[in-house]
Each structure stands twice: as C-alpha cells, then as structure tokens.
Amino acid sequence: MHLLNLGILAHVDAGKTSLTERLLHSAGVIDEIGSVDDGSTRTDTLALERRRGITIKSAVVSFPLDGVTVNLIDTPGHPDFIAEVERVLGVLDGVVLVISAVEGVQAQTRVLMRTLQRLRIPTLLFVNKIDRGGARHEDLLREISARLTPAIVPMGSVTGLGTRSARFIPGPGPAAALDVLTGQDDALLAAYVEDTVTDALLHGSLVAQTRDALVHPLYFGSAATGAGVEALLSGVETLLPAADGDAGGPVSATVFKIDRGPAGERAAYARMFSGTLRVRDRVPFGADGAEGRITGISVFGDGTDSREESVAAGRIARLTGLDGIRIGDTIGEPRKAFEHFFAPPTLETVVVPGPGVNRAALHLALTHLAEQDPLIGLRHDERRQETSVSLYGEVQKEVIQATLVEEYGLDVTFRETTPLCVERPVGTGQAVEFNKVDPNPFLATVGLRVDPAPVGSGVGFRLEVELGSMPYAFFRAVEDTVRETLDQGLHGWQVTDCVITMTHSGYSPRQSHAHQGFDKSMSSTGADFRGVTPLVLIEALRRAGTRVHEPMHRFRIEAPADTLGALLPVLAGLAAVPETTRNRDDRCVLEGTVPAAQVHALEQRLPGLTRGEGELESSFAHYAPVTHGTPPERPRTDHNPLNRKEYLLNVTRRVGG
C-alpha cells in the first residue's frame, strides 16, 4: 500500500471542509457527515472554527482508499490565514483545489493556483455545489480556462445542474482534451497524426502530465449530495503521485505545524521525507542544530492517529520531546531552506490588555500563538510595556482576540491597524569607533559602511578586513548585532536592501594578572563588540540616510461597467492608482496599486459602490516610498543607539562622551 499526502485548498466558502467530510464518509472513516453550519466537522476542531464556520488551523486526518493510504490535510480558505496554507504546501504530494460552481473563480483561487503552478504540485480541480441554484458549467469551464489555467481536462459532464438531483457523469475524459494533452506529449501527438491513439495511451499521458503538474483533471460534483465524489476519489488514487522516500536512508523531516497538548507539552507535526524515526532517538533539528530526544510518536492512519514506536519515510507524524522546535525546522538531515511562497504580513497592531489582565500571562499566550503561526511576529516594547503583532488582515485580528479569551481567559482589544513599513538606504555612509579612543567606552574597534543594494536583495554582510585579524567569535558578534540592529532603522522600521561592509576591526588581547584569572577590564569580549556595533551602524545609516517605504498591494476589481464613475473617485481618495481599465461585455476590470493600509477600507466600500456585484482581488506587490506627509515613525524597542547618551546609560550604566 502506498502513501499520498493530499491537501484540500480553496477560496473561503467554496465547500472545502464539506468536501473533506464527504471524502471521509465515502472512505468509511466516519458514519455521519459533519456540518460546517452545525460545527460538527471532523477537521474543524477549534471551538472558534466551529462557531465562525471557517477553517483557521490546518488539520490532518487519514483514510484508506483501495491501495492508497491518504493523509488528508484540510487548510484555511480565508486569505488572512494564508501562512497556514504556506507551511503545508512543502509537505504535499498532491492537491485538490475546490471551486464553487456558483461563485466561480475567486480571488484566493487565483492566488493558490498561481502558487501551485510555480511549485509544480500535481493538482486536481473539483467544481463543488453543482446542486445549488445559479450553478454553472460551460461558461465556468471558459472562466477557469481564462482566469486559472487553460491546461484543464474535464473528466465528465453534468446533468440536472442547479438541482438536488444534479449528477456528474464520468467520461470521455482525456479523449475530449486531445489538444491539451498533445501540447505537452510528442508521442501522443505523433499517434494522433498517425491515427493510432488508444485509450491506454491517452490515460498514460494524462497520468504522466498530471503528476508533472502540466495538466489538471477537472471534476464537477457536490459535497452536500456526494455527486462526483467517487469519480474524484478515483482520480486521487490513480492520477496523483505516491509519497516517495527511502525508509532506510538518513532521517529527514519537515515540521509544518506546532500545537500544545493538554499538559502544555509542545508537539510538532512533521512529514518524513527520508529515514525512520523511533521513540527515544536523539536527533538534531533547526538551523542551529539543537538536539532533542523523541518521547512520543503518533502516526495518522484509518481516520485517527495512534501511538507508534516509529515512523518511516512518506508518513506524517505528531512528535513530542523536541523542546524549542519551530515551524519550518528540519529534523535530521537538512533539506532545502524553508521557503516563503506568499508575501509576509504587511499590517501591525498593538495588543491592549483589558482590566485586570496580567501582562506576563498575555505575553506568554501571545508567544504560544506565535509558535503556532511564525508569521504572527511579536514585538515587545519593555519601556512602554506593549506588545505588537503583525497581521494579514482584520479577520485574523478578530480570531487572535477570540482565541485569547476562549483559550487563555485574557480579554484584550487592539489599537488601530497600521501598515508595516520598511526603510531603505538612499546613499552611502560609514562610521568607525576605535578601541581605547574616547568617546568609545568599549574595548573594540568596529568600522562599518552602508551601501544601498538592489530591491529584494535583503541584507548582505561583507568584510574589508582580514578574517584572521581578530578571533572569529568577534566577527560573528558584529555580524549578528548588525542584523539585529537593522530591525530598527532611523525611523524605527526594519532596514533592508543594503550591504554592510566591515571596514575596521581591532581588539585587546586576553590579559591576566599574575596568579589571577582573566581580566575583563583589560581584554576584549564579545559584549564589547555587541555594545559598540549599534552605535557605529546607526551613525553610518544616519550619514547614508534612509527612506521609509510603505507596502503596496496590486488590486484587480471586476464590477458592472456602469459603476466605474462611482468607483474611480473612491479609489483616488484611498490613494489607489488604477493602471489599466478594460471592458468585457457589461463588466469592467480595473487593475492597479493601493496602499496596504487602505485595502480593508476598499473591501468594505466596494459592495455599496457596485450594487454588491464587485469582486476585489488583492495581494502584496512591492514597497513604495512614502511621498505624502511626514514619514511614519515606529516607536523603538531597543536601547536607542540614535541617542548616544541614553544608549550608553542603558548598555553600560555609564556615560561616554
């Protein structure tokens, strides 16, 4: 029996969780189909998920399918929880992308499909809700071809569309999509020209091209009635590739989810790519190679997870014992670096504790939430006793608020959501502090130069001094401190797209008095280099100058053509810039850019401006210089190297210079 790790993805409300329930029922895992509306589904286990009727956390459930064991992962559909989808993509063998037969291709559908194509993940398409009024078939096929991908292979037809008796009739499948299949298969094209095409040749080409993510078999059906689900299950079994991996090879696994058990113990959900992991094994994990001992293994199978002594390549397991492990960490042999497939959060808000809320308990709870979602970036301000969290949107903020109340008993509110900006150097600047030369109180020489770098290049660190001129640990202290200091530039925002070059170095060698130990007052330590580096770097940044850039989203609005006159002034008021406008029948399509801070306002106003018929699709595009008003400032949470006197008081408890 081979394994398949299958993801179910969709735009919110396309029926993804309902399809998961139907698949489990068809496979005999559950006797009764759960309801999203009633909060009785198998994979939406959080009380908050059941109450709101949306998936927030990915969930794993396993079922047998003839000769295949399927580990099915249900993922969130709402764009505010795209990070939850991101971490799942790296562990999947195949995907079912769900599309609503009524709403059709929606914004998140397009975002997901683009990512699946870029990652070359084999994908089946399932058009759900064919039993609903307003369900479409022929024009929806055209829409999918135009807005998602033309490489679709319809695997049958529909009867009774829009009624409870709607059915999916399998066939003729690949025979009806010869033009699609021959476009990627020279042997099939030659057979077609020679009129020697057989069903076996067609099916073989479909299987090969599906597994190479070149074409996408498409099924219609209904999760509510079960129509088309058997055909979909057959496609899952025969068209998608099995999980591969050598059970006898070196251990290599990737963590895609973290949660905590009833006693607070941390558990890591991991996909085994190679080797076999056993209870009591000691294994390295994470970028720093920390080691931990596996204390428990639960393996998914037959609708549940059971305690096992080992887990082999291809499987998904829930592991305990690895304290400090994080989402994206590799266990055992390193694989390629964990990739970010989607844009990072572009919004931020301050969490305000309610009356009587213990701040330490709140910080601990937020830390637990950040463990489960590493893109919830926490930023703690000791001076103001405030914690900020980064966000994708307002729904995510509401979920964090409800989670803190329901799971931790902590009542909080939030300040107004603000955009997460970045700073980029506008020129070159350099500075140096010399060892034993006033006003430098640190036993370290550090010189740094800041140069702008191409957009998107991040931060580079280079040496113009010889690596052997001082102990390597001191160079490491400088580089680590440079990267940490760049989290807060001249205006308090993260500094990016620059190269930092170390131009000067020097230290005081280890000194000791006769019959006495090491004398820190005469000898350089790592603390000296960590202390002086922020002063040098901030001064170099000050001389280079930085410009604040705000996050911009690319938007696409499709709306009735006669509402364009009402839309344009509102877009202008939100600082949105329409770049292209085109008409399609009685609809108009506008594309352009809008500040991330205004996306929520645009979402709220669009229905009223377009009689409820407008569709908005937006995603992060780039950072653009802030050109209106004073550049926004972000309160500092460090020791403020912008103010030398304050910094030295905080760091050394003595004033220098």
Short mmCIF file of C-alpha atoms in Angstrom, two decimals, residues 46-342:
data_model
loop_
_atom_site.label_atom_id
_atom_site.label_comp_id
_atom_site.label_asym_id
_atom_site.label_seq_id
_atom_site.Cartn_x
_atom_site.Cartn_y
_atom_site.Cartn_z
CA LEU A 46 -11.34 24.50 17.47
CA ALA A 47 -14.45 25.95 19.12
CA LEU A 48 -13.74 29.18 17.30
CA GLU A 49 -13.67 27.39 13.92
CA ARG A 50 -16.99 25.72 14.64
CA ARG A 51 -18.66 28.93 15.75
CA ARG A 52 -17.43 31.02 12.82
CA GLY A 53 -17.79 28.25 10.23
CA ILE A 54 -14.28 28.77 8.83
CA THR A 55 -11.06 26.78 8.97
CA ILE A 56 -8.30 28.58 10.88
CA LYS A 57 -5.74 25.84 11.54
CA SER A 58 -4.71 23.06 9.19
CA ALA A 59 -5.83 19.60 10.31
CA VAL A 60 -4.65 16.10 9.36
CA VAL A 61 -6.89 13.06 9.01
CA SER A 62 -6.06 9.78 7.30
CA PHE A 63 -8.17 7.28 5.37
CA PRO A 64 -7.62 4.15 3.25
CA LEU A 65 -8.52 4.23 -0.43
CA ASP A 66 -8.16 0.79 -2.01
CA GLY A 67 -4.39 0.54 -2.49
CA VAL A 68 -3.59 4.01 -1.13
CA THR A 69 -3.38 5.45 2.39
CA VAL A 70 -4.30 9.13 2.10
CA ASN A 71 -3.17 11.67 4.70
CA LEU A 72 -5.64 14.46 4.01
CA ILE A 73 -4.79 17.98 5.17
CA ASP A 74 -7.66 20.48 5.36
CA THR A 75 -6.38 24.07 5.14
CA PRO A 76 -7.88 27.52 5.75
CA GLY A 77 -9.50 29.33 2.83
CA HIS A 78 -9.55 32.88 4.18
CA PRO A 79 -6.61 34.96 2.92
CA ASP A 80 -5.83 36.19 6.45
CA PHE A 81 -4.63 32.65 7.23
CA ILE A 82 -2.52 32.15 4.11
CA ALA A 83 0.52 31.42 6.32
CA GLU A 84 -1.22 28.24 7.47
CA VAL A 85 -1.53 27.17 3.82
CA GLU A 86 2.06 28.14 3.07
CA ARG A 87 3.64 25.78 5.55
CA VAL A 88 1.51 22.86 4.35
CA LEU A 89 2.48 23.18 0.67
CA GLY A 90 6.01 21.97 1.25
CA VAL A 91 4.84 18.57 2.57
CA LEU A 92 2.19 17.69 -0.04
CA ASP A 93 2.31 15.14 -2.85
CA GLY A 94 -0.85 16.44 -4.49
CA VAL A 95 -3.74 18.87 -4.10
CA VAL A 96 -7.46 19.09 -4.75
CA LEU A 97 -8.33 22.73 -5.48
CA VAL A 98 -12.04 23.36 -4.84
CA ILE A 99 -14.01 25.89 -6.91
CA SER A 100 -17.61 26.91 -6.32
CA ALA A 101 -19.93 26.23 -9.28
CA VAL A 102 -21.91 29.32 -8.23
CA GLU A 103 -19.22 31.90 -7.36
CA GLY A 104 -16.67 30.52 -9.83
CA VAL A 105 -13.01 31.55 -9.82
CA GLN A 106 -12.43 33.85 -6.86
CA ALA A 107 -9.51 35.94 -5.69
CA GLN A 108 -7.95 33.34 -3.40
CA THR A 109 -8.49 30.62 -6.03
CA ARG A 110 -6.19 32.51 -8.38
CA VAL A 111 -3.56 33.14 -5.68
CA LEU A 112 -3.50 29.46 -4.75
CA MET A 113 -3.40 28.22 -8.34
CA ARG A 114 -0.50 30.50 -9.26
CA THR A 115 1.45 29.16 -6.29
CA LEU A 116 0.64 25.51 -7.06
CA GLN A 117 1.81 26.01 -10.64
CA ARG A 118 5.01 27.72 -9.53
CA LEU A 119 5.79 24.87 -7.12
CA ARG A 120 4.77 22.23 -9.69
CA ILE A 121 2.44 20.46 -7.24
CA PRO A 122 0.11 18.00 -9.03
CA THR A 123 -3.42 19.40 -8.76
CA LEU A 124 -6.93 18.11 -9.43
CA LEU A 125 -9.75 20.65 -9.77
CA PHE A 126 -13.13 19.94 -8.16
CA VAL A 127 -16.07 22.23 -9.00
CA ASN A 128 -18.37 21.97 -5.99
CA LYS A 129 -22.03 22.95 -5.42
CA ILE A 130 -23.48 21.78 -8.75
CA ASP A 131 -26.74 21.21 -6.84
CA ARG A 132 -27.11 24.90 -5.95
CA GLY A 133 -29.24 27.42 -7.79
CA GLY A 134 -27.04 29.52 -10.07
CA ALA A 135 -24.54 26.71 -10.62
CA ARG A 136 -22.71 26.97 -13.96
CA HIS A 137 -20.98 24.53 -16.28
CA GLU A 138 -19.98 25.60 -19.80
CA ASP A 139 -19.33 29.25 -19.02
CA LEU A 140 -17.49 28.22 -15.83
CA LEU A 141 -15.18 25.99 -17.90
CA ARG A 142 -14.41 29.02 -20.04
CA GLU A 143 -13.82 31.12 -16.92
CA ILE A 144 -11.45 28.53 -15.43
CA SER A 145 -9.55 28.34 -18.70
CA ALA A 146 -9.28 32.14 -18.93
CA ARG A 147 -8.63 33.02 -15.27
CA LEU A 148 -6.88 29.94 -13.82
CA THR A 149 -5.27 27.76 -16.48
CA PRO A 150 -6.10 26.55 -19.99
CA ALA A 151 -4.47 23.18 -19.19
CA ILE A 152 -7.65 21.53 -17.90
CA VAL A 153 -9.00 18.09 -18.76
CA PRO A 154 -12.75 17.82 -18.00
CA MET A 155 -13.32 14.27 -16.74
CA GLY A 156 -17.05 14.13 -17.46
CA SER A 157 -20.28 16.06 -17.84
CA VAL A 158 -23.14 17.27 -15.60
CA THR A 159 -26.87 16.53 -15.65
CA GLY A 160 -29.56 18.27 -13.60
CA LEU A 161 -27.36 21.32 -12.98
CA GLY A 162 -28.67 23.57 -10.22
CA THR A 163 -30.96 20.94 -8.66
CA ARG A 164 -30.63 18.41 -5.83
CA SER A 165 -30.61 15.69 -8.48
CA ALA A 166 -27.52 17.09 -10.20
CA ARG A 167 -25.10 14.33 -11.16
CA PHE A 168 -21.60 14.03 -12.60
CA ILE A 169 -21.30 11.56 -15.48
CA PRO A 170 -17.66 10.38 -15.93
CA GLY A 171 -16.22 10.33 -19.48
CA PRO A 172 -14.96 10.83 -22.08
CA GLY A 173 -12.16 12.44 -20.05
CA PRO A 174 -8.82 12.71 -21.86
CA ALA A 175 -10.35 11.93 -25.26
CA ALA A 176 -12.11 15.29 -25.11
CA ALA A 177 -8.86 17.13 -24.33
CA LEU A 178 -6.52 15.83 -27.01
CA ASP A 179 -5.43 19.35 -27.88
CA VAL A 180 -4.35 19.95 -24.28
CA LEU A 181 -2.55 16.62 -23.87
CA THR A 182 -0.78 16.66 -27.23
CA GLY A 183 0.63 20.09 -26.47
CA GLN A 184 2.98 18.52 -23.89
CA ASP A 185 3.36 14.96 -25.26
CA ASP A 186 5.18 14.45 -28.58
CA ALA A 187 4.48 10.70 -28.62
CA LEU A 188 0.76 11.29 -28.23
CA LEU A 189 0.88 13.96 -30.93
CA ALA A 190 2.60 11.55 -33.31
CA ALA A 191 0.00 8.86 -32.56
CA TYR A 192 -2.77 11.37 -33.21
CA VAL A 193 -1.28 12.33 -36.58
CA GLU A 194 -0.96 8.64 -37.47
CA ASP A 195 -4.47 7.90 -36.14
CA THR A 196 -3.15 5.29 -33.68
CA VAL A 197 -4.32 6.85 -30.42
CA THR A 198 -5.57 4.27 -27.90
CA ASP A 199 -7.36 4.65 -24.57
CA ALA A 200 -4.30 3.26 -22.80
CA LEU A 201 -2.03 5.82 -24.48
CA LEU A 202 -4.42 8.63 -23.57
CA HIS A 203 -4.69 7.51 -19.96
CA GLY A 204 -0.93 7.07 -19.65
CA SER A 205 -0.35 10.57 -20.98
CA LEU A 206 -2.95 12.01 -18.59
CA VAL A 207 -1.34 10.30 -15.59
CA ALA A 208 2.18 11.41 -16.53
CA GLN A 209 1.21 15.01 -17.25
CA THR A 210 -0.94 15.30 -14.12
CA ARG A 211 1.94 14.07 -11.96
CA ASP A 212 4.25 16.55 -13.66
CA ALA A 213 1.70 19.32 -12.91
CA LEU A 214 1.37 20.07 -16.63
CA VAL A 215 -2.38 19.44 -16.85
CA HIS A 216 -5.21 19.45 -14.33
CA PRO A 217 -8.07 16.92 -14.48
CA LEU A 218 -11.34 18.65 -13.62
CA TYR A 219 -14.35 17.10 -11.87
CA PHE A 220 -17.79 18.53 -11.11
CA GLY A 221 -19.83 17.47 -8.10
CA SER A 222 -21.42 18.30 -4.78
CA ALA A 223 -20.03 17.71 -1.32
CA ALA A 224 -23.58 18.05 0.01
CA THR A 225 -25.09 15.24 -2.09
CA GLY A 226 -21.99 13.22 -2.86
CA ALA A 227 -22.28 13.70 -6.62
CA GLY A 228 -18.93 13.34 -8.38
CA VAL A 229 -17.07 12.38 -5.19
CA GLU A 230 -16.47 8.75 -6.21
CA ALA A 231 -15.01 9.93 -9.51
CA LEU A 232 -12.79 12.39 -7.64
CA LEU A 233 -11.58 9.66 -5.28
CA SER A 234 -10.74 7.50 -8.29
CA GLY A 235 -8.70 10.41 -9.69
CA VAL A 236 -6.90 10.88 -6.37
CA GLU A 237 -5.96 7.19 -6.35
CA THR A 238 -4.85 6.82 -9.97
CA LEU A 239 -3.64 10.26 -11.10
CA LEU A 240 -1.72 11.72 -8.17
CA PRO A 241 1.82 10.54 -7.31
CA ALA A 242 2.63 8.44 -4.26
CA ALA A 243 4.81 9.79 -1.49
CA ASP A 244 8.42 8.84 -2.07
CA GLY A 245 11.33 8.45 0.32
CA ASP A 246 13.83 5.83 1.47
CA ALA A 247 12.86 4.40 4.87
CA GLY A 248 16.42 3.11 5.22
CA GLY A 249 18.07 6.44 4.45
CA PRO A 250 19.16 9.22 6.80
CA VAL A 251 16.36 10.80 8.85
CA SER A 252 14.98 13.97 7.25
CA ALA A 253 11.61 15.52 8.12
CA THR A 254 10.00 18.97 7.89
CA VAL A 255 7.76 20.50 10.59
CA PHE A 256 4.63 22.20 9.24
CA LYS A 257 2.51 22.65 12.36
CA ILE A 258 3.02 23.15 16.10
CA ASP A 259 0.44 22.75 18.83
CA ARG A 260 0.38 22.04 22.54
CA GLY A 261 -1.14 19.13 24.39
CA PRO A 262 -3.40 19.27 27.47
CA ALA A 263 -0.39 19.49 29.77
CA GLY A 264 1.21 22.25 27.71
CA GLU A 265 3.76 19.99 26.02
CA ARG A 266 4.85 21.08 22.57
CA ALA A 267 4.00 18.75 19.67
CA ALA A 268 5.39 19.02 16.15
CA TYR A 269 3.57 17.76 13.05
CA ALA A 270 6.21 16.59 10.59
CA ARG A 271 6.37 14.99 7.14
CA MET A 272 9.01 12.28 6.92
CA PHE A 273 10.94 12.63 3.65
CA SER A 274 13.63 10.05 4.40
CA GLY A 275 14.66 7.52 7.02
CA THR A 276 12.85 6.09 10.03
CA LEU A 277 12.40 7.93 13.33
CA ARG A 278 11.98 5.98 16.58
CA VAL A 279 10.94 6.82 20.11
CA ARG A 280 13.99 7.68 22.26
CA ASP A 281 16.05 8.65 19.19
CA ARG A 282 18.20 11.74 19.66
CA VAL A 283 18.01 13.93 16.58
CA PRO A 284 19.28 17.37 15.56
CA PHE A 285 16.70 19.93 14.48
CA GLY A 286 16.52 23.56 13.40
CA ALA A 287 19.07 25.89 11.88
CA ASP A 288 21.34 25.88 14.95
CA GLY A 289 21.48 22.06 15.14
CA ALA A 290 19.96 21.75 18.61
CA GLU A 291 19.37 18.17 19.71
CA GLY A 292 16.34 16.58 21.32
CA ARG A 293 15.05 13.16 22.26
CA ILE A 294 11.81 11.88 20.73
CA THR A 295 9.49 10.98 23.62
CA GLY A 296 6.36 10.15 21.65
CA ILE A 297 5.23 9.40 18.08
CA SER A 298 1.65 9.41 16.82
CA VAL A 299 1.12 8.28 13.23
CA PHE A 300 -2.01 9.07 11.20
CA GLY A 301 -3.99 6.19 9.70
CA ASP A 302 -7.56 4.87 9.30
CA GLY A 303 -9.21 8.09 10.40
CA THR A 304 -7.25 8.59 13.60
CA ASP A 305 -3.75 8.92 14.97
CA SER A 306 -2.25 6.15 17.07
CA ARG A 307 0.84 5.88 19.24
CA GLU A 308 3.65 4.06 17.48
CA GLU A 309 7.27 3.22 18.24
CA SER A 310 8.49 4.52 14.87
CA VAL A 311 7.52 6.42 11.73
CA ALA A 312 9.03 5.88 8.28
CA ALA A 313 9.57 7.98 5.14
CA GLY A 314 6.40 9.24 3.46
CA ARG A 315 4.30 9.36 6.63
CA ILE A 316 3.07 12.31 8.68
CA ALA A 317 3.55 12.09 12.45
CA ARG A 318 2.92 14.07 15.59
CA LEU A 319 6.18 14.19 17.59
CA THR A 320 6.79 15.18 21.20
CA GLY A 321 10.02 15.80 23.08
CA LEU A 322 11.69 18.38 20.83
CA ASP A 323 11.54 21.48 23.02
CA GLY A 324 12.15 24.69 21.14
CA ILE A 325 11.30 23.26 17.71
CA ARG A 326 9.61 25.70 15.33
CA ILE A 327 7.51 25.55 12.20
CA GLY A 328 9.74 25.15 9.15
CA ASP A 329 12.51 23.37 11.07
CA THR A 330 14.12 20.30 9.56
CA ILE A 331 14.58 17.23 11.76
CA GLY A 332 17.73 15.25 10.99
CA GLU A 333 19.43 15.80 7.63
CA PRO A 334 18.85 19.37 6.37
CA ARG A 335 16.69 19.77 3.27
CA LYS A 336 16.42 22.92 1.18
CA ALA A 337 15.65 26.04 3.18
CA PHE A 338 12.02 26.51 4.17
CA GLU A 339 10.57 28.80 1.53
CA HIS A 340 8.04 31.56 1.82
CA PHE A 341 5.60 31.12 -1.06
CA PHE A 342 3.34 34.04 -0.11
#
